[in-house]
Amino acid sequence: GDFVMIGIGFLLAKVAVNTGIQLENVLKAGPALILQELGNLGTLFFALPVGVLVFKMGREAVGCAFSTSREGALAIVGDIYGLDSPEGRGVMGAYITGTLLGAIFNSI
């Protein structure tokens, strides 16, 4: 867990620097980003109840359905609960699954 937090720190710094340089483009994409965040609410209203009620995941479902489970979410969950907690296992599972499946999907 400690080494993952160090790696995430470097990734967050890189994302912050790249975002600052492209701030004008980020502001131009405002409506698209707002729609994306509305889509992220689907995890709260659909995936979380399915994870808890159907798959009986418990606290892991909270971590798994938290935001998009990217670097920022890993850092937040790691700071609050620790990555060895059930929430940390859920967010790490979603992060790893999304990274692997996303790479395969994008390569196709």
CSV table of C-alpha atoms in Angstrom, one decimal:
chain,number,residue,atom,x,y,z
A,1,GLY,CA,0.0,0.0,0.0
A,2,ASP,CA,2.8,2.4,0.8
A,3,PHE,CA,4.6,1.9,-2.5
A,4,VAL,CA,1.3,2.4,-4.4
A,5,MET,CA,0.7,5.7,-2.6
A,6,ILE,CA,4.2,6.9,-3.7
A,7,GLY,CA,3.5,5.9,-7.3
A,8,ILE,CA,0.1,7.6,-7.3
A,9,GLY,CA,1.8,10.8,-6.0
A,10,PHE,CA,4.0,10.9,-9.0
A,11,LEU,CA,1.1,10.2,-11.4
A,12,LEU,CA,-1.0,13.0,-9.7
A,13,ALA,CA,1.8,15.5,-10.1
A,14,LYS,CA,2.2,14.6,-13.8
A,15,VAL,CA,-1.6,15.0,-14.3
A,16,ALA,CA,-1.6,18.3,-12.5
A,17,VAL,CA,1.2,19.8,-14.5
A,18,ASN,CA,-0.3,18.6,-17.8
A,19,THR,CA,-3.7,19.9,-16.9
A,20,GLY,CA,-2.3,23.3,-15.9
A,21,ILE,CA,-0.7,23.7,-19.3
A,22,GLN,CA,-3.9,22.7,-21.1
A,23,LEU,CA,-6.3,24.7,-18.9
A,24,GLU,CA,-7.8,26.6,-21.9
A,25,ASN,CA,-8.7,23.3,-23.6
A,26,VAL,CA,-10.2,21.9,-20.4
A,27,LEU,CA,-12.4,25.0,-20.1
A,28,LYS,CA,-13.5,24.6,-23.7
A,29,ALA,CA,-14.6,21.0,-22.9
A,30,GLY,CA,-16.8,22.2,-20.1
A,31,PRO,CA,-20.1,20.7,-21.2
A,32,ALA,CA,-18.6,17.4,-22.1
A,33,LEU,CA,-16.9,17.2,-18.7
A,34,ILE,CA,-20.2,18.0,-17.0
A,35,LEU,CA,-22.0,15.3,-18.9
A,36,GLN,CA,-19.3,12.8,-18.0
A,37,GLU,CA,-19.7,13.6,-14.3
A,38,LEU,CA,-23.5,13.1,-14.6
A,39,GLY,CA,-22.7,9.7,-16.1
A,40,ASN,CA,-20.5,9.0,-13.1
A,41,LEU,CA,-23.6,9.3,-10.9
A,42,GLY,CA,-24.7,6.0,-12.5
A,43,THR,CA,-22.1,4.2,-10.3
A,44,LEU,CA,-23.8,5.7,-7.2
A,45,PHE,CA,-27.4,4.9,-8.2
A,46,PHE,CA,-26.8,1.7,-10.1
A,47,ALA,CA,-23.5,-0.1,-9.4
A,48,LEU,CA,-23.4,0.5,-5.6
A,49,PRO,CA,-26.9,-1.0,-4.9
A,50,VAL,CA,-26.1,-3.9,-7.3
A,51,GLY,CA,-22.8,-4.5,-5.6
A,52,VAL,CA,-24.2,-4.5,-2.1
A,53,LEU,CA,-27.6,-6.2,-2.6
A,54,VAL,CA,-26.9,-8.6,-5.4
A,55,PHE,CA,-23.2,-9.5,-5.0
A,56,LYS,CA,-23.1,-9.0,-1.2
A,57,MET,CA,-19.8,-7.0,-1.5
A,58,GLY,CA,-20.3,-4.8,1.6
A,59,ARG,CA,-17.7,-2.1,2.1
A,60,GLU,CA,-15.7,-3.1,-0.9
A,61,ALA,CA,-18.6,-1.9,-3.1
A,62,VAL,CA,-18.2,1.6,-1.6
A,63,GLY,CA,-14.6,1.7,-2.7
A,64,CYS,CA,-15.4,0.2,-6.1
A,65,ALA,CA,-18.2,2.6,-6.9
A,66,PHE,CA,-16.3,5.7,-5.6
A,67,SER,CA,-15.8,8.1,-8.5
A,68,THR,CA,-14.0,6.6,-11.5
A,69,SER,CA,-11.4,4.8,-9.4
A,70,ARG,CA,-8.5,6.7,-11.0
A,71,GLU,CA,-5.4,8.0,-9.3
A,72,GLY,CA,-7.2,10.8,-7.4
A,73,ALA,CA,-9.8,8.4,-6.0
A,74,LEU,CA,-7.0,6.0,-5.0
A,75,ALA,CA,-5.2,8.8,-3.1
A,76,ILE,CA,-8.4,9.9,-1.3
A,77,VAL,CA,-9.4,6.3,-0.3
A,78,GLY,CA,-5.8,5.5,0.7
A,79,ASP,CA,-5.6,8.5,2.9
A,80,ILE,CA,-8.9,8.1,4.6
A,81,TYR,CA,-9.2,4.3,4.9
A,82,GLY,CA,-5.9,2.9,3.8
A,83,LEU,CA,-5.5,0.6,0.8
A,84,ASP,CA,-5.5,-2.5,3.1
A,85,SER,CA,-9.1,-1.7,4.1
A,86,PRO,CA,-12.2,-3.1,2.4
A,87,GLU,CA,-12.8,0.2,0.7
A,88,GLY,CA,-9.1,0.3,-0.4
A,89,ARG,CA,-9.5,-3.2,-1.9
A,90,GLY,CA,-12.6,-2.2,-3.7
A,91,VAL,CA,-11.1,0.9,-5.3
A,92,MET,CA,-7.9,-1.0,-6.2
A,93,GLY,CA,-9.9,-3.7,-7.8
A,94,ALA,CA,-11.8,-1.2,-9.9
A,95,TYR,CA,-8.6,0.6,-10.8
A,96,ILE,CA,-6.8,-2.5,-11.9
A,97,THR,CA,-9.8,-3.9,-13.7
A,98,GLY,CA,-10.5,-0.6,-15.5
A,99,THR,CA,-6.8,-0.2,-16.5
A,100,LEU,CA,-6.6,-3.7,-17.9
A,101,LEU,CA,-9.9,-3.9,-19.6
A,102,GLY,CA,-9.6,-0.3,-20.8
A,103,ALA,CA,-6.2,-1.0,-22.4
A,104,ILE,CA,-7.7,-4.1,-24.2
A,105,PHE,CA,-10.8,-2.2,-25.3
A,106,ASN,CA,-8.8,0.8,-26.6
A,107,SER,CA,-6.4,-1.5,-28.4
A,108,ILE,CA,-9.3,-3.2,-30.3
